[in-house]
Coordinates of N, CA and C in Angstrom, one line a residue:
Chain A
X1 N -16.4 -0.9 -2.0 CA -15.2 -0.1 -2.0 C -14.5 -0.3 -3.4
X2 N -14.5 0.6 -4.2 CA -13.8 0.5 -5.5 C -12.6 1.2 -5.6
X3 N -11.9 0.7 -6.4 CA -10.5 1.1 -6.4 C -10.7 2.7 -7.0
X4 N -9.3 3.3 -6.8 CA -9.2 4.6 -7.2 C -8.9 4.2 -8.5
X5 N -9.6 5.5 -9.4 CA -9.0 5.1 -11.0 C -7.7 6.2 -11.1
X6 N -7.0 5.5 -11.8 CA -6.1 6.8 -12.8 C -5.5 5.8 -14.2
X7 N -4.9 6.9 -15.0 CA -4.7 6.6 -15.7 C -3.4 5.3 -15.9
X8 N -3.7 4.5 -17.3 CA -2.7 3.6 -17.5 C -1.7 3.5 -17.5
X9 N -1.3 4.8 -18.1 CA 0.0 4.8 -18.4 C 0.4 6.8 -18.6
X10 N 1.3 7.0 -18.6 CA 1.5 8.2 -19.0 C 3.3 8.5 -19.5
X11 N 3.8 9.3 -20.2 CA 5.0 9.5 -20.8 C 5.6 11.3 -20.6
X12 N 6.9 11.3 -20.7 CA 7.9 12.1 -20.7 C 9.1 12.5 -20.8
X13 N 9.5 13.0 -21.5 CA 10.9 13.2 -21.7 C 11.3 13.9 -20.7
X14 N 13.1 13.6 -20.6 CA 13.5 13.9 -19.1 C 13.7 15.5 -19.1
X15 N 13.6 16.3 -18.3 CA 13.1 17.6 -18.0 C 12.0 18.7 -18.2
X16 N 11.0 17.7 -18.6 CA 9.5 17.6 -18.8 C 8.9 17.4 -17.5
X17 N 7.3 17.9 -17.3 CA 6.8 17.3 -16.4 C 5.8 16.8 -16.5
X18 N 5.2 16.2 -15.7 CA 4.2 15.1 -15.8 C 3.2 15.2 -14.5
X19 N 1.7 14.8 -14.9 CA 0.9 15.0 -13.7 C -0.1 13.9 -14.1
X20 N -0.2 13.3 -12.9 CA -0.7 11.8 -12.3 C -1.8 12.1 -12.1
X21 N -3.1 11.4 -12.5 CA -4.2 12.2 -11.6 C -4.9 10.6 -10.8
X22 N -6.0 10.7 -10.1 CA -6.2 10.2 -9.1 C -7.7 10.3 -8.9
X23 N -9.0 9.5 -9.4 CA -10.0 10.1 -9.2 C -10.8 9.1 -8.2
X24 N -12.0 9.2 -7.1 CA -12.5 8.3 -6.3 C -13.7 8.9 -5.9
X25 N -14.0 9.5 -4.7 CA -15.2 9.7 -4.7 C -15.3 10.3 -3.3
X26 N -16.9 11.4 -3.0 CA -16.6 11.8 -1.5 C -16.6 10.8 -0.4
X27 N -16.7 10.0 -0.9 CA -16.1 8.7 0.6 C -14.9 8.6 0.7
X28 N -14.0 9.1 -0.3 CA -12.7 8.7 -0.2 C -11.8 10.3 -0.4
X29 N -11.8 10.4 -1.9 CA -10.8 11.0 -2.0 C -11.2 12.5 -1.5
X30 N -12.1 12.4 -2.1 CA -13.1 14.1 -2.3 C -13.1 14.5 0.0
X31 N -13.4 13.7 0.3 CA -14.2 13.4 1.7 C -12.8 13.6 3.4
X32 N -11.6 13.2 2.6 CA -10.3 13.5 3.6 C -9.3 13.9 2.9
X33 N -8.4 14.3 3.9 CA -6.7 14.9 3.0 C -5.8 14.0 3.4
X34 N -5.8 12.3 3.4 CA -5.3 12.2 3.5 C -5.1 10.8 2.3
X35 N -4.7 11.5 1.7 CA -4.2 10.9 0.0 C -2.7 10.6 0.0
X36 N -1.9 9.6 -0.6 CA -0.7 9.7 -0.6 C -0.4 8.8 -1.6
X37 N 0.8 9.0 -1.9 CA 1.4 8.2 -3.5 C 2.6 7.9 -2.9
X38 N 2.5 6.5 -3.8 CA 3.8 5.4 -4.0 C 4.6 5.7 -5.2
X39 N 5.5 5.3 -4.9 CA 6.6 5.0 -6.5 C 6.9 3.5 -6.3
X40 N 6.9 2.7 -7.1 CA 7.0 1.2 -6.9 C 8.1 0.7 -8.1
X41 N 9.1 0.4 -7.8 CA 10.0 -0.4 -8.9 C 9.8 -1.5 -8.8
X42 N 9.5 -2.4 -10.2 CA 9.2 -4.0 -10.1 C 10.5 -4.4 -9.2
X43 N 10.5 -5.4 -8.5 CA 11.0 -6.3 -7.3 C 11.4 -5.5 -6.6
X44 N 11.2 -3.9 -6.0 CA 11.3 -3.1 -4.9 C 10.1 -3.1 -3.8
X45 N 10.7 -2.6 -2.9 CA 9.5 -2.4 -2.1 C 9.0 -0.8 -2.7
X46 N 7.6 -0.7 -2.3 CA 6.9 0.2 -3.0 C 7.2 1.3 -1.8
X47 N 7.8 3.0 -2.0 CA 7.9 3.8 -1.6 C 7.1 4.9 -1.1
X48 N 7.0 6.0 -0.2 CA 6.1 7.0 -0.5 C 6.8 7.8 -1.1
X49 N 6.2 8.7 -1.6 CA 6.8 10.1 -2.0 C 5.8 11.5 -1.4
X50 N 4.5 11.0 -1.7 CA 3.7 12.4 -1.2 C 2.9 11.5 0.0
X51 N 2.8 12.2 1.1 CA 1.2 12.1 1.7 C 0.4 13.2 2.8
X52 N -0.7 12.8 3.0 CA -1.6 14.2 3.4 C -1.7 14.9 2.2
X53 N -2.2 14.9 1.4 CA -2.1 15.1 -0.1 C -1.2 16.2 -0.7
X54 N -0.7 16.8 0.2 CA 0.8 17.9 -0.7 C 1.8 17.6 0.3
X55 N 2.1 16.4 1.3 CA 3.8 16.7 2.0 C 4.8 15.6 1.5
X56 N 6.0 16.0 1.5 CA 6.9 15.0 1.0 C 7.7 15.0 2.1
X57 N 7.7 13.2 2.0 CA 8.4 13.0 3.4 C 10.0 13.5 2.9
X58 N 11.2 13.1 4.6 CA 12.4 13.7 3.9 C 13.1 12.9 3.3
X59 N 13.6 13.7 2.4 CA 14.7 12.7 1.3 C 13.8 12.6 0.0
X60 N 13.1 12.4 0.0 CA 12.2 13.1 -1.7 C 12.1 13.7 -2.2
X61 N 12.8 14.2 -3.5 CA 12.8 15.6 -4.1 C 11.9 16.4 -4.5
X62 N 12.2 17.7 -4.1 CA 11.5 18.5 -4.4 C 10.1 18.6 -5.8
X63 N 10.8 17.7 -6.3 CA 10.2 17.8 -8.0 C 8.8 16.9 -7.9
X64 N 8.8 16.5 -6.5 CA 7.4 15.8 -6.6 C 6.3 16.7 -5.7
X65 N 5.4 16.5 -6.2 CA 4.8 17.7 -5.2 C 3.2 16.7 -5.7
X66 N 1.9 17.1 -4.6 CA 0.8 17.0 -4.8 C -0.5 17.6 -4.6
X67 N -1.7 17.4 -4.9 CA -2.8 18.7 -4.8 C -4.0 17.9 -5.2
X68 N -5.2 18.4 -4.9 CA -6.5 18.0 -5.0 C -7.3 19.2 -5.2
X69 N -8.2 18.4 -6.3 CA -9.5 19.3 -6.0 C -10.9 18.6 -6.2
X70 N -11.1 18.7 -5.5 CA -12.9 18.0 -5.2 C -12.4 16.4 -5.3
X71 N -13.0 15.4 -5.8 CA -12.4 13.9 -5.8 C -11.3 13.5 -6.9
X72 N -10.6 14.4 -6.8 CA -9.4 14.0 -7.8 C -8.1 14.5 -7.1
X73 N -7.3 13.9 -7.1 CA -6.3 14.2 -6.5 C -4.9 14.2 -7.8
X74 N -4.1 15.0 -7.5 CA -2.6 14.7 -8.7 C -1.3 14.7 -8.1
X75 N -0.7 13.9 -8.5 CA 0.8 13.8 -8.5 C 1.2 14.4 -9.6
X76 N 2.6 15.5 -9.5 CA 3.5 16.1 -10.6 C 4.6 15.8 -10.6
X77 N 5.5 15.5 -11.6 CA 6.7 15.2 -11.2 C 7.3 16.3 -12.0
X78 N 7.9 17.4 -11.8 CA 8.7 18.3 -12.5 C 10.5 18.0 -12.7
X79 N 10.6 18.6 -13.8 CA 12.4 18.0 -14.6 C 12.5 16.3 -14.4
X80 N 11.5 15.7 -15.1 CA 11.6 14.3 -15.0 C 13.0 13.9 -15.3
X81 N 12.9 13.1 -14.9 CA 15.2 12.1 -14.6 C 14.2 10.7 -15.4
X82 N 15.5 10.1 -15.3 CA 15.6 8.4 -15.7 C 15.2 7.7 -14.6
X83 N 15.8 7.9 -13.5 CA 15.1 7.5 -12.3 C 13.6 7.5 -11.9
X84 N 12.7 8.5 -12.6 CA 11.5 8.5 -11.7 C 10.9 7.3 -13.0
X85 N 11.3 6.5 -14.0 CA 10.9 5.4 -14.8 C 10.1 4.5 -14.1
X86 N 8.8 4.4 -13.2 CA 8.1 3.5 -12.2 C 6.8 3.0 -12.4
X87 N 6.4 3.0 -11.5 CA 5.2 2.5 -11.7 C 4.3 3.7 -10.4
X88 N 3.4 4.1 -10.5 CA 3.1 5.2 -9.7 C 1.5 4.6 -8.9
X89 N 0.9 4.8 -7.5 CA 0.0 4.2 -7.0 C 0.0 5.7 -6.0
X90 N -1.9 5.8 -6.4 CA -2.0 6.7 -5.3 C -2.9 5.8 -3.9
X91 N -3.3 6.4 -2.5 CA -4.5 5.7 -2.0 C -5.1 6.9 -1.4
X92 N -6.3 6.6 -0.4 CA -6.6 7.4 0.0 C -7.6 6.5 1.2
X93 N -7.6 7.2 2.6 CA -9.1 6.7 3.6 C -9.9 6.9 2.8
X94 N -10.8 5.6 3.0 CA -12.1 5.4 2.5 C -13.1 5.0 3.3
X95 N -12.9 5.8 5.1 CA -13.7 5.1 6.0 C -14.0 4.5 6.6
X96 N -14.2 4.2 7.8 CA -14.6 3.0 8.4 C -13.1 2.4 9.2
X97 N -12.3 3.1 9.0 CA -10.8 2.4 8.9 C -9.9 1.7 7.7
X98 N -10.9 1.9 6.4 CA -10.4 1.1 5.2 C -9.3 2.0 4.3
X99 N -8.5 1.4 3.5 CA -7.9 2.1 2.9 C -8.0 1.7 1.3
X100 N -8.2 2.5 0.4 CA -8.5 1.9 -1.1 C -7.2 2.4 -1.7
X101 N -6.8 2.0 -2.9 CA -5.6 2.1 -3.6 C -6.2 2.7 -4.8
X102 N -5.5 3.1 -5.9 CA -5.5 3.5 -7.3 C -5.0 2.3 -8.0
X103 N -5.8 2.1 -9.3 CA -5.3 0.7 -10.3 C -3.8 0.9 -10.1
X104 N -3.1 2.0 -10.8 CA -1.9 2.5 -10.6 C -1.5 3.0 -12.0
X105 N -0.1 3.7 -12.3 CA 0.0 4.3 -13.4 C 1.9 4.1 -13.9
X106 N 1.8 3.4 -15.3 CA 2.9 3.2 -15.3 C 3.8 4.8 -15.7
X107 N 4.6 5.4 -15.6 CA 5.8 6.6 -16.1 C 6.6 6.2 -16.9
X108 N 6.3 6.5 -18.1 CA 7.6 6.1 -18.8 C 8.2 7.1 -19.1
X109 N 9.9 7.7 -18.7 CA 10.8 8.8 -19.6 C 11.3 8.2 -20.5
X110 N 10.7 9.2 -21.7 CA 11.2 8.8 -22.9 C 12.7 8.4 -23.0
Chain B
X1 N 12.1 -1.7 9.2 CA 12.6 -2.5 8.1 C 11.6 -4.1 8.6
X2 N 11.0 -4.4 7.3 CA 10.1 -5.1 7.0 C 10.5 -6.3 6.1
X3 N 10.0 -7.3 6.8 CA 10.3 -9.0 5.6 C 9.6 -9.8 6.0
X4 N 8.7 -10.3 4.6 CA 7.5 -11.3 4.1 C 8.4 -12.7 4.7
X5 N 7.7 -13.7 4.9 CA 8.1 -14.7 4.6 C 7.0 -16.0 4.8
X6 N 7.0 -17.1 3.6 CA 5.7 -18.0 3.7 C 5.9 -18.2 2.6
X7 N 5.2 -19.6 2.7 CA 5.1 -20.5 1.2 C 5.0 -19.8 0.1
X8 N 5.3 -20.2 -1.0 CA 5.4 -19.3 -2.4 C 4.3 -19.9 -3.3
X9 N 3.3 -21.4 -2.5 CA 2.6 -22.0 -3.4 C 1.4 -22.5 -2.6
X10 N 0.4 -22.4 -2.9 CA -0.6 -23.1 -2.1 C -1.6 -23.6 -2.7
X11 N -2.2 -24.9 -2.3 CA -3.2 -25.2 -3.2 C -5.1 -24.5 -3.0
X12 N -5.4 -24.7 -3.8 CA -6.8 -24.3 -4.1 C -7.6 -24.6 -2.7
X13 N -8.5 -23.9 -2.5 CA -9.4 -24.4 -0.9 C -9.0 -24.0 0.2
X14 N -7.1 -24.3 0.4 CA -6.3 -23.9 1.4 C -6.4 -23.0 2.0
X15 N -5.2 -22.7 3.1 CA -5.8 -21.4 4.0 C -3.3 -20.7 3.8
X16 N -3.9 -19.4 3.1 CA -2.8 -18.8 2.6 C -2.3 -18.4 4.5
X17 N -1.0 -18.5 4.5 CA -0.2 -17.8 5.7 C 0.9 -17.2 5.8
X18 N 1.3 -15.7 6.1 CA 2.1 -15.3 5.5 C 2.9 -14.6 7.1
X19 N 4.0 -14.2 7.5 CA 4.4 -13.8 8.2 C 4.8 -12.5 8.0
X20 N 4.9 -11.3 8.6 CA 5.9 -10.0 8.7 C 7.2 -10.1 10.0
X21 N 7.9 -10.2 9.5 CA 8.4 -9.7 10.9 C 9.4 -8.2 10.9
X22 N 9.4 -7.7 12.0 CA 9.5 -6.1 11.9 C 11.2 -6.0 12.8
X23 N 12.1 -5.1 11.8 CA 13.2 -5.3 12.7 C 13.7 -4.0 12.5
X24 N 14.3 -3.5 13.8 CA 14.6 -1.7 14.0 C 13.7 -1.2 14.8
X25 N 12.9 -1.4 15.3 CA 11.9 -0.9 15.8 C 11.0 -1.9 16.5
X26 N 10.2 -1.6 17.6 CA 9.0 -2.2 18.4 C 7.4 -2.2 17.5
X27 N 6.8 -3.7 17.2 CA 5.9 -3.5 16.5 C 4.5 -3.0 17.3
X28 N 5.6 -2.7 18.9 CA 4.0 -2.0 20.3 C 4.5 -0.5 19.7
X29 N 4.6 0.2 18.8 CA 5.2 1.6 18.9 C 3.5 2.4 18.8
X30 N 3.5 3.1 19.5 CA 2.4 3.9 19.7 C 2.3 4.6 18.1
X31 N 0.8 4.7 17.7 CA 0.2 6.0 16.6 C 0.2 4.9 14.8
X32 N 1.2 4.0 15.2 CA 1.4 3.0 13.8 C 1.1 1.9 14.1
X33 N 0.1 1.5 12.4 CA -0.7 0.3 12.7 C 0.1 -0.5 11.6
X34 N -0.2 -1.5 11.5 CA 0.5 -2.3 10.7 C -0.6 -3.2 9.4
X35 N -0.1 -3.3 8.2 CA -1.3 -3.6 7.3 C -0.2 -4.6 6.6
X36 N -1.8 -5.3 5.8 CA -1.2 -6.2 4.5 C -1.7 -5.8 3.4
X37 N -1.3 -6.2 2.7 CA -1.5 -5.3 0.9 C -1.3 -6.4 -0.3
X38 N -1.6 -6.7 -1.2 CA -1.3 -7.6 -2.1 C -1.7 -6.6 -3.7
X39 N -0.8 -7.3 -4.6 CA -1.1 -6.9 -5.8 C -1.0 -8.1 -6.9
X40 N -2.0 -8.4 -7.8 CA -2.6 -9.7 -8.3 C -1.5 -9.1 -9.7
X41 N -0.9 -10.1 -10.1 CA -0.1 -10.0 -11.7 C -0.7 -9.2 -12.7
X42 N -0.5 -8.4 -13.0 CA -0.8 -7.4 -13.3 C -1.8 -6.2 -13.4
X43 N -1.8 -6.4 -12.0 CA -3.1 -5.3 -11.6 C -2.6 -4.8 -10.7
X44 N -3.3 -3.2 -9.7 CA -2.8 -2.5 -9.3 C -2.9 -3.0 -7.6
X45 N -2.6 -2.4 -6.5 CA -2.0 -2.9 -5.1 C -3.9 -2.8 -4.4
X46 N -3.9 -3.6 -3.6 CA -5.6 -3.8 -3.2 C -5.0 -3.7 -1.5
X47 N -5.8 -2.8 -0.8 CA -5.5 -3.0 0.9 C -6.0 -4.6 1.1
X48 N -5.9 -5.2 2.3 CA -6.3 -6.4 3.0 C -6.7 -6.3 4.5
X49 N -5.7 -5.2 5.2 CA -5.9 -5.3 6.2 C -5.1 -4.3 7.3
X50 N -5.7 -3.9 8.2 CA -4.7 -3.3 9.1 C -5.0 -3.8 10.6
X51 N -3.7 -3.6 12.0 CA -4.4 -3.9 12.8 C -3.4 -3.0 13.6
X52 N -3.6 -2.5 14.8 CA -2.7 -2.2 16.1 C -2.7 -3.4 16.9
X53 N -1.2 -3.7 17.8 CA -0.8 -4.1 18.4 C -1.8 -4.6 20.1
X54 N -2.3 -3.8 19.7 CA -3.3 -3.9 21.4 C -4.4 -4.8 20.8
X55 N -4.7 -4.9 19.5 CA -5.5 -5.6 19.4 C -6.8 -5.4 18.0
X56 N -6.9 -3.8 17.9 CA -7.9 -3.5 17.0 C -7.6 -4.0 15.4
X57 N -8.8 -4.5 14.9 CA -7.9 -4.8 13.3 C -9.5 -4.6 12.5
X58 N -8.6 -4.3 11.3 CA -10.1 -3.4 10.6 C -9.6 -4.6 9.2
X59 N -10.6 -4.6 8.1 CA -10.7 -5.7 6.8 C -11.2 -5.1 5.9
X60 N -10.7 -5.4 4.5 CA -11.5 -4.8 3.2 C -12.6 -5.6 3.4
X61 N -13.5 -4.8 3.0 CA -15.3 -5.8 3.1 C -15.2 -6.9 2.4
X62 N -14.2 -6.9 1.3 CA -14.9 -7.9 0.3 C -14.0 -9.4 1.1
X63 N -13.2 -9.2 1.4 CA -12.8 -10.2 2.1 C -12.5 -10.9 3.6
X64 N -13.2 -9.3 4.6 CA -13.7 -9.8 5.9 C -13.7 -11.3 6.2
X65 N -14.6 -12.0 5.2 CA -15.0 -13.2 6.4 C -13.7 -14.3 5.7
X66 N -13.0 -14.0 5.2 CA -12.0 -15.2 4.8 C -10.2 -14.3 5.8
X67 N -10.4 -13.6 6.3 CA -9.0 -13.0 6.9 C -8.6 -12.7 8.1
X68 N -7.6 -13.1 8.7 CA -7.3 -12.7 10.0 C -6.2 -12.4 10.1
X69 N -6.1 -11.1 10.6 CA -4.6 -10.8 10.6 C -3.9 -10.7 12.6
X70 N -3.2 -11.5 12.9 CA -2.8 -11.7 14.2 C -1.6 -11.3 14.9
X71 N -1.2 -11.2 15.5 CA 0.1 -10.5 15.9 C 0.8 -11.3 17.4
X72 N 2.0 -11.1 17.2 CA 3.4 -11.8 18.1 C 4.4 -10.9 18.7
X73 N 4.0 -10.8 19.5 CA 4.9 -9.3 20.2 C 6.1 -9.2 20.5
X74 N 6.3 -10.8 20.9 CA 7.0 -11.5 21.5 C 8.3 -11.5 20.4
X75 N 8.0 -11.8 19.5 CA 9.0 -12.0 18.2 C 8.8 -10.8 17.4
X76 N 7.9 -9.7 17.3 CA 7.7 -9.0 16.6 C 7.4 -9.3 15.6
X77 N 6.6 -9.8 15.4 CA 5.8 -10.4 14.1 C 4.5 -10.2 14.3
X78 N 3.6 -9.8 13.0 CA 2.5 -10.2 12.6 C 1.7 -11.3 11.6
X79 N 1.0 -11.6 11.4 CA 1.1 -13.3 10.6 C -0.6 -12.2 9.7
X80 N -0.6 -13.0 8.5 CA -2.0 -12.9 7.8 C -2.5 -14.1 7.5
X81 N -3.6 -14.6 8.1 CA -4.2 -16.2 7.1 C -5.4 -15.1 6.5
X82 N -5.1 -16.4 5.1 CA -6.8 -16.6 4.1 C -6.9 -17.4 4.0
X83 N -8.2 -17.7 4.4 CA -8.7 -19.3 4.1 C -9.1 -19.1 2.9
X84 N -10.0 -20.5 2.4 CA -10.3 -20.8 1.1 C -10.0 -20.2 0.0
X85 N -8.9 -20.2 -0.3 CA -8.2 -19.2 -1.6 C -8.3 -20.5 -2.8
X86 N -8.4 -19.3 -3.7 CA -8.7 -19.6 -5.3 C -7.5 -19.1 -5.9
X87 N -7.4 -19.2 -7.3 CA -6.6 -18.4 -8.0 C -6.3 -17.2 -7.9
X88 N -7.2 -16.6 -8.0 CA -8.4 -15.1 -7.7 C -7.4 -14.7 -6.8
X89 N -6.2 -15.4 -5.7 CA -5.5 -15.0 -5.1 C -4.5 -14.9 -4.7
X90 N -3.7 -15.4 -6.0 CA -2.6 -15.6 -6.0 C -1.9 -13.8 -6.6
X91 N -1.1 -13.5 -5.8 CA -0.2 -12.0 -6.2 C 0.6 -12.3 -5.5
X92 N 1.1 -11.1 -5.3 CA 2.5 -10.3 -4.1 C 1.9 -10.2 -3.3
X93 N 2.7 -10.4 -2.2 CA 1.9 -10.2 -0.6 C 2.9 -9.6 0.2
X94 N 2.7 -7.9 0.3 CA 3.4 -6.7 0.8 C 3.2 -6.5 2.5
X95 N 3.8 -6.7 3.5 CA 3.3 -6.1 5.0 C 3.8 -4.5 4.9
X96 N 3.3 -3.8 5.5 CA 3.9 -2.4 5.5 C 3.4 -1.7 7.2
X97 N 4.1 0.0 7.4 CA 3.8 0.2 8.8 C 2.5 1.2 8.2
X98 N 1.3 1.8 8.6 CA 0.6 2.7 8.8 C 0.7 3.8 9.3
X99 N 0.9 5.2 9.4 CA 0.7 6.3 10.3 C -0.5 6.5 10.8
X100 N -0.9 6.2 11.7 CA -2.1 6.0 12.3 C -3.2 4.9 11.4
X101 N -4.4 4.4 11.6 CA -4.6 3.7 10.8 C -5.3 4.1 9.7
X102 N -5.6 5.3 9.5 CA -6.2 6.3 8.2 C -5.1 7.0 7.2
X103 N -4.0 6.6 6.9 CA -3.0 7.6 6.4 C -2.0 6.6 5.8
X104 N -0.7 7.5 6.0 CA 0.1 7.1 4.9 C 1.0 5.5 5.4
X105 N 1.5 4.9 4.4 CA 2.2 3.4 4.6 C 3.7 3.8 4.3
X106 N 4.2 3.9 5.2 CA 5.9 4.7 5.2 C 6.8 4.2 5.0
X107 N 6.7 2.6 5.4 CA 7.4 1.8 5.4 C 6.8 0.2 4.7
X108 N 7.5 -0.3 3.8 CA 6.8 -1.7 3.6 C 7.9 -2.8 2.9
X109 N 7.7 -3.9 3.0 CA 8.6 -5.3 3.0 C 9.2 -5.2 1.4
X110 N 9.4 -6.0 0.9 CA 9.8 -6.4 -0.3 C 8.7 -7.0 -0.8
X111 N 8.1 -8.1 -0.2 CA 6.9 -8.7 -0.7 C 7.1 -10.0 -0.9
X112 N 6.1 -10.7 -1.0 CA 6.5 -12.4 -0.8 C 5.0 -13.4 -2.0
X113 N 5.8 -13.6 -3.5 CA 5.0 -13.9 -3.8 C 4.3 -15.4 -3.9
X114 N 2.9 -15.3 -3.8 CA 2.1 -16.8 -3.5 C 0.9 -16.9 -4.9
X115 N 1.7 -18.0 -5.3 CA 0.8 -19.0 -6.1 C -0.5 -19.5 -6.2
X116 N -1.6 -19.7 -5.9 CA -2.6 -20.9 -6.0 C -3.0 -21.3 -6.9
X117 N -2.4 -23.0 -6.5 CA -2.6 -23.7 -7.6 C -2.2 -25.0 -7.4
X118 N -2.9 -26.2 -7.9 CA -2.9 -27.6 -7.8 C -1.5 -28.1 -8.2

């Protein structure tokens, strides 16, 4: 079971958007819909924002939205704010009952 | 609403033990399983474990034979041991709820972090 890759880091200025991507494999990502992403502030508890690969639970703004195609999955964050400044984790079933995580991705708004 | 609690330090060999306990809610709630999660200093969040309340509990392979994750109904709590821990295991140690045991983590603790080390 190997972790989901994405990228290290990624940047934006605030009303800019940005898109997260999410790559794994058909055992995982490619293979079910049910993908979902974290936002994590250091000493917070880590949050969802998207899951089932495009729903946002309530109380998450609109500006986050998600999508897949074949083993890659993305997060977008449109009109980036100061607030979405986090650390970003996607996962996904990987079978069996197991769940794998993404390394994760830090956001920086400029 | 979710909170870690357990030693912040353990030595090498030992067996790591970590509590959840779950408040607002019944940890028997039908469809949600309950997991552990950890993330090593500066790397990204690794599953460990999930289980339901009746009893089923599923393990990352790579650490299957060092983990058990057990449950207290009675108090609402869940507990995680690892035996023979190394460095290799010292991170944050997150409990969180599952929506079913294939899906999203909706809810999760603050986190409780543990050391190993002499």
């Amino acid at each position: 079971q190997s972790a989901l890759t994405q990228p290290r880091s990624v940047s934006g200025s605030p009303g800019q958007s940005v898109t997260i991507s999410c790559t794994g494999t058909s055992g995982d990502v490619g293979g079910y819909n049910y993908v979902s992403w974290y936002q994590h502030h250091p000493g917070k508890a880590p949050k969802l924002v998207i899951y089932d690969v495009t729903k946002r639970p309530s109380g998450v703004p609109d500006r986050f939205s998600g999508s897949k195609s074949g083993n890659t999955a993305s997060l977008t964050i449109s009109g980036l704010q100061a607030e979405d400044d986090a650390d970003y984790y996607c996962c996904s079933y990987a079978g069996d009952y197991t769940l794998v995580f993404g390394g994760g991705t830090k956001l920086t708004v400029l | 609403q979710l909170q870690e609690s357990g030693p912040g330090l353990v030595e090498p060999s030992e067996t790591l033990s970590l509590t959840c306990t779950v408040s607002g809610g019944s940890i028997t709630i039908t469809t949600y399983y309950w997991a552990w999660i950890r993330q090593p200093p500066g790397e990204g969040l690794e599953w460990i474990g999930s289980f339901y309340y009746t009893g089923s509990t599923y393990y990352h392979p790579s650490l299957k034979s060092r983990v058990t994750i057990s449950v207290d109904t009675s108090k609402n709590q869940f507990s995680l041991n690892l035996s023979s821990v190394t460095a290799a295991d010292t991170a944050m140690y997150y409990c969180a709820r599952v929506f079913r045991a294939t899906d999203y983590l909706d809810s999760w603790g603050q986190g409780n972090l543990v050391t190993v080390s002499s």
